[in-house]
Amino acid sequence: MERNQTKAQRVDMVIVGAGFGGMYATWKFREMGLDIVSIEEGGDVGGVWYWNRYPGARCDLLAVDYSYGFSEEVQQDWTWSEQFAAQPEILAYANFVADRLDLRKHYRFNTRVEAANWDDARQLWVVRTDDGNVLEAPYCVMSTGPLSKPTDPDIPGISRFKGPLLRAAKWPHDPVDLKGKRIGVLGTGSSGMQIIQTLGRTDCELFVFQRTPSFTLPMRNRKHSADYTAELKRNYAAIRAACRMNPTGGARPVSTRPFFSLPPDHRQELMEEAWAHGGHTFLGIFSDLMTNQDANDQVADFVRDKIGEAVKDPVLAEKLKPRGYPIFARRPCLDSGYYETYNLPNVHLVDCLEDPIVEITETGIRTQSGVTELDVLILATGYDALTGAMLSFEITGRGGRKLSEKWQDGPRSLFGILMEGFPNLFMSTGPNGPAALANIITISENDVDFAANVIRHMQREGLGAVEARLAPEDAWMEQIRRLAQGNLMTKAKTWWVGANVKGKPQGMLMWTGGFHKYREACEAVAANGYRDLAFEPAKTLEAAAH
Ligand code: N01
């Protein structure tokens, strides 16, 4: 059948994505009795964990936080083996949830959305997929993920490289033989660091092409004992409640103690203790690290000293020490011996600030000083984050307005969930929410619950369409702008501010006020009878039935 002759399938809701946001939405709306089709480009569930199978991939948020709280059955029956789970365990968890809650039957895998257009007269979305099918649904949920559209570096010759070119973000599913190879790694963000500290300890010659050094803190991962697991399972309700009250959406220490409120020796003692303890403890000892440059400088000096202690060659240590931006203004990583990796004889640093990359050749990377011959090149060069996935297909809202037009100066929405001009389109962990600055799973549950409550309200009132009102959306964007003004996070060139993609509008893309405040803002809209949202009565009997 020709594509334009395809008969549309009518359902209640289309959900895009099989990451943790999409899976939760699929469960939630199925439980509400909606007829759902969920679409996923990958071959199975897991989102970023389905794709990111690179050596050493691991979540540096506590597994207990980075897991669903909505299902007592799931959290009691699943057991995390260690504090910070590795990718295979997280993917196994996603599969466990999909099996236990019977989610796969709603999914069309290996399928991409090509376009979603709002039909105003019929109050529904017409969604076209790359297999030529068309779905029509009153509601659409975009759980496309903040980090799902990888970017290749803008380096001449990248397509000429003859050896395997592997992307951290789309790692091959079949095993890759890297034994004894000369491997180049481009990128020293969270992905690159995990690859480097893992491959560096294997039989290979590793060449790290570092442009901007990143700060990282020791993870000091620990296995969960049986007693600890039992205690955890007894306390899940309290842990989830704590996550929802926390700025990070996780059960983490948060300090109200400004850096300079303590004498220098006490500050030093706290930093040493936190460093020795590992994990996120370090981030929770002072309250003003992202607002007080002097405090930030002193903490950065402390970490630079630690790099000096870890790396034996003082010249190399200097090259690995980040300078010129505040610590934690790029996403801090948690590592397991990252800096120490550079003491190994098979690990070589190419400092691209001193010796910039000129081009990629058929057999390696040419920097100003010469060519480094490579068998394999690994790209860990990041993502067109937060907006990239949503803008990778055509979304057309009311009156034929494209999302790319609405977002031409940067993303705009209310809470990263609803948008003026795009009725019945809900996002989970969208831009303008806390997104990557807090626990993605806590945010997903919040956002999907918000959407579910709005839809229930519409069902009760016989309403056919909802969107954000323009004034509250503008006010939310203004709050994001004001919060970011005093925040040192804007002082580094990162994907957080859109600086890693050429031509992307620059500015803080996320809500920096903390997850707890974000949740309160979402709840206030519901408590105020949704007056920040504009509703339309159902125009047709069919629309009224939803
Ligand atoms: O990407 P990044 P990522 N020439 O954007 C370099 C999450 N995550 O995939 O900074 C040379 O951080 C670039 O250099 P520079 C987490 O939220 C979490 O590592 O532009 N280098 C940088 O070093 C994270 O923040 C986990 O100078 C080039 C790197 O590529 C987010 O994903 C694990 C270049 C990109 O770093 C993204 O992390 C992994 C060029 N032309 C990811 N272009 C955990 O939970 C780019 N680079 C642990």
PDB file of C-alpha atoms in Angstrom, residues 347-467:
ATOM      1  CA  VAL A 347      47.797   5.295  28.533  1.00  0.00           C
ATOM      2  CA  HIS A 348      48.816   8.446  26.670  1.00  0.00           C
ATOM      3  CA  LEU A 349      47.299  11.909  26.949  1.00  0.00           C
ATOM      4  CA  VAL A 350      47.130  14.143  23.894  1.00  0.00           C
ATOM      5  CA  ASP A 351      46.452  17.638  25.184  1.00  0.00           C
ATOM      6  CA  CYS A 352      44.361  19.172  22.406  1.00  0.00           C
ATOM      7  CA  LEU A 353      44.507  22.630  23.959  1.00  0.00           C
ATOM      8  CA  GLU A 354      48.282  22.629  23.518  1.00  0.00           C
ATOM      9  CA  ASP A 355      48.294  20.486  20.384  1.00  0.00           C
ATOM     10  CA  PRO A 356      44.942  20.966  18.606  1.00  0.00           C
ATOM     11  CA  ILE A 357      43.368  18.342  16.362  1.00  0.00           C
ATOM     12  CA  VAL A 358      43.730  19.241  12.694  1.00  0.00           C
ATOM     13  CA  GLU A 359      41.929  16.340  11.033  1.00  0.00           C
ATOM     14  CA  ILE A 360      41.017  12.694  11.193  1.00  0.00           C
ATOM     15  CA  THR A 361      42.912  10.677   8.613  1.00  0.00           C
ATOM     16  CA  GLU A 362      42.324   7.179   7.232  1.00  0.00           C
ATOM     17  CA  THR A 363      44.557   5.745   9.934  1.00  0.00           C
ATOM     18  CA  GLY A 364      44.492   8.092  12.878  1.00  0.00           C
ATOM     19  CA  ILE A 365      44.222  11.649  14.201  1.00  0.00           C
ATOM     20  CA  ARG A 366      46.467  14.465  13.012  1.00  0.00           C
ATOM     21  CA  THR A 367      47.188  17.125  15.588  1.00  0.00           C
ATOM     22  CA  GLN A 368      49.450  20.106  14.942  1.00  0.00           C
ATOM     23  CA  SER A 369      52.485  18.128  16.078  1.00  0.00           C
ATOM     24  CA  GLY A 370      51.878  15.007  13.943  1.00  0.00           C
ATOM     25  CA  VAL A 371      49.719  11.934  13.384  1.00  0.00           C
ATOM     26  CA  THR A 372      48.761   9.424  16.075  1.00  0.00           C
ATOM     27  CA  GLU A 373      48.163   6.127  14.281  1.00  0.00           C
ATOM     28  CA  LEU A 374      45.071   4.296  15.537  1.00  0.00           C
ATOM     29  CA  ASP A 375      43.332   0.982  14.883  1.00  0.00           C
ATOM     30  CA  VAL A 376      40.072   2.046  16.521  1.00  0.00           C
ATOM     31  CA  LEU A 377      38.530   5.442  17.215  1.00  0.00           C
ATOM     32  CA  ILE A 378      35.959   5.919  19.976  1.00  0.00           C
ATOM     33  CA  LEU A 379      33.778   9.010  19.975  1.00  0.00           C
ATOM     34  CA  ALA A 380      32.504  10.082  23.380  1.00  0.00           C
ATOM     35  CA  THR A 381      31.655  13.545  22.152  1.00  0.00           C
ATOM     36  CA  GLY A 382      28.255  14.064  23.727  1.00  0.00           C
ATOM     37  CA  TYR A 383      24.724  14.906  22.693  1.00  0.00           C
ATOM     38  CA  ASP A 384      22.482  17.500  21.162  1.00  0.00           C
ATOM     39  CA  ALA A 385      20.921  17.431  24.584  1.00  0.00           C
ATOM     40  CA  LEU A 386      17.464  18.323  25.869  1.00  0.00           C
ATOM     41  CA  THR A 387      16.014  19.617  22.585  1.00  0.00           C
ATOM     42  CA  GLY A 388      17.803  17.453  19.983  1.00  0.00           C
ATOM     43  CA  ALA A 389      15.462  14.456  20.094  1.00  0.00           C
ATOM     44  CA  MET A 390      12.248  16.490  19.986  1.00  0.00           C
ATOM     45  CA  LEU A 391      13.540  18.564  17.075  1.00  0.00           C
ATOM     46  CA  SER A 392      14.752  15.530  15.141  1.00  0.00           C
ATOM     47  CA  PHE A 393      11.285  14.989  13.707  1.00  0.00           C
ATOM     48  CA  GLU A 394       8.578  17.403  12.664  1.00  0.00           C
ATOM     49  CA  ILE A 395       6.090  18.450  15.311  1.00  0.00           C
ATOM     50  CA  THR A 396       3.358  20.782  14.094  1.00  0.00           C
ATOM     51  CA  GLY A 397       1.016  22.363  16.593  1.00  0.00           C
ATOM     52  CA  ARG A 398      -2.038  24.587  16.399  1.00  0.00           C
ATOM     53  CA  GLY A 399      -2.348  26.674  13.225  1.00  0.00           C
ATOM     54  CA  GLY A 400       0.475  24.844  11.452  1.00  0.00           C
ATOM     55  CA  ARG A 401       3.154  26.223  13.799  1.00  0.00           C
ATOM     56  CA  LYS A 402       6.266  24.049  13.961  1.00  0.00           C
ATOM     57  CA  LEU A 403       8.009  23.245  17.220  1.00  0.00           C
ATOM     58  CA  SER A 404      11.256  24.348  15.568  1.00  0.00           C
ATOM     59  CA  GLU A 405       9.681  27.826  15.153  1.00  0.00           C
ATOM     60  CA  LYS A 406       8.495  27.988  18.742  1.00  0.00           C
ATOM     61  CA  TRP A 407      11.940  26.905  19.943  1.00  0.00           C
ATOM     62  CA  GLN A 408      14.015  28.918  17.495  1.00  0.00           C
ATOM     63  CA  ASP A 409      15.540  30.999  20.326  1.00  0.00           C
ATOM     64  CA  GLY A 410      15.665  28.040  22.727  1.00  0.00           C
ATOM     65  CA  PRO A 411      13.059  25.709  24.230  1.00  0.00           C
ATOM     66  CA  ARG A 412       9.982  27.234  25.857  1.00  0.00           C
ATOM     67  CA  SER A 413       7.405  25.357  27.871  1.00  0.00           C
ATOM     68  CA  LEU A 414       5.629  25.234  31.188  1.00  0.00           C
ATOM     69  CA  PHE A 415       7.649  22.895  33.458  1.00  0.00           C
ATOM     70  CA  GLY A 416       9.097  21.098  30.422  1.00  0.00           C
ATOM     71  CA  ILE A 417       5.725  19.319  30.332  1.00  0.00           C
ATOM     72  CA  LEU A 418       3.155  21.379  28.390  1.00  0.00           C
ATOM     73  CA  MET A 419       3.482  24.082  25.745  1.00  0.00           C
ATOM     74  CA  GLU A 420       1.345  26.921  24.504  1.00  0.00           C
ATOM     75  CA  GLY A 421       0.266  26.159  20.940  1.00  0.00           C
ATOM     76  CA  PHE A 422       0.827  22.391  21.163  1.00  0.00           C
ATOM     77  CA  PRO A 423      -2.353  20.979  22.682  1.00  0.00           C
ATOM     78  CA  ASN A 424      -2.485  17.593  24.374  1.00  0.00           C
ATOM     79  CA  LEU A 425       1.267  17.130  23.908  1.00  0.00           C
ATOM     80  CA  PHE A 426       2.957  16.169  27.180  1.00  0.00           C
ATOM     81  CA  MET A 427       6.697  15.823  27.680  1.00  0.00           C
ATOM     82  CA  SER A 428       8.418  13.947  30.476  1.00  0.00           C
ATOM     83  CA  THR A 429      11.821  15.254  31.615  1.00  0.00           C
ATOM     84  CA  GLY A 430      11.564  17.911  28.933  1.00  0.00           C
ATOM     85  CA  PRO A 431      13.799  20.974  28.702  1.00  0.00           C
ATOM     86  CA  ASN A 432      12.822  23.775  31.139  1.00  0.00           C
ATOM     87  CA  GLY A 433      12.275  21.231  33.875  1.00  0.00           C
ATOM     88  CA  PRO A 434      15.116  20.020  36.132  1.00  0.00           C
ATOM     89  CA  ALA A 435      15.894  17.388  33.443  1.00  0.00           C
ATOM     90  CA  ALA A 436      19.530  16.341  33.759  1.00  0.00           C
ATOM     91  CA  LEU A 437      20.077  18.349  36.959  1.00  0.00           C
ATOM     92  CA  ALA A 438      18.064  15.925  39.053  1.00  0.00           C
ATOM     93  CA  ASN A 439      17.177  12.261  39.151  1.00  0.00           C
ATOM     94  CA  ILE A 440      15.561  11.484  35.802  1.00  0.00           C
ATOM     95  CA  ILE A 441      13.337   8.744  37.228  1.00  0.00           C
ATOM     96  CA  THR A 442      11.920  10.913  40.012  1.00  0.00           C
ATOM     97  CA  ILE A 443      11.218  13.636  37.447  1.00  0.00           C
ATOM     98  CA  SER A 444       9.618  11.166  35.027  1.00  0.00           C
ATOM     99  CA  GLU A 445       7.240   9.937  37.701  1.00  0.00           C
ATOM    100  CA  ASN A 446       6.351  13.525  38.602  1.00  0.00           C
ATOM    101  CA  ASP A 447       5.782  14.589  34.997  1.00  0.00           C
ATOM    102  CA  VAL A 448       3.760  11.561  33.964  1.00  0.00           C
ATOM    103  CA  ASP A 449       1.625  11.845  37.129  1.00  0.00           C
ATOM    104  CA  PHE A 450       1.042  15.525  36.311  1.00  0.00           C
ATOM    105  CA  ALA A 451      -0.102  14.593  32.790  1.00  0.00           C
ATOM    106  CA  ALA A 452      -2.318  11.813  34.161  1.00  0.00           C
ATOM    107  CA  ASN A 453      -4.020  14.210  36.571  1.00  0.00           C
ATOM    108  CA  VAL A 454      -4.625  16.739  33.795  1.00  0.00           C
ATOM    109  CA  ILE A 455      -6.141  14.051  31.572  1.00  0.00           C
ATOM    110  CA  ARG A 456      -8.361  12.786  34.386  1.00  0.00           C
ATOM    111  CA  HIS A 457      -9.556  16.360  34.908  1.00  0.00           C
ATOM    112  CA  MET A 458     -10.338  16.618  31.188  1.00  0.00           C
ATOM    113  CA  GLN A 459     -12.211  13.331  31.221  1.00  0.00           C
ATOM    114  CA  ARG A 460     -14.303  14.486  34.186  1.00  0.00           C
ATOM    115  CA  GLU A 461     -15.124  17.837  32.589  1.00  0.00           C
ATOM    116  CA  GLY A 462     -15.658  16.634  28.996  1.00  0.00           C
ATOM    117  CA  LEU A 463     -12.731  18.670  27.690  1.00  0.00           C
ATOM    118  CA  GLY A 464     -11.027  17.979  24.368  1.00  0.00           C
ATOM    119  CA  ALA A 465      -7.773  19.934  24.455  1.00  0.00           C
ATOM    120  CA  VAL A 466      -5.294  21.421  26.914  1.00  0.00           C
ATOM    121  CA  GLU A 467      -2.205  23.545  26.517  1.00  0.00           C
TER     122      GLU A 467
END
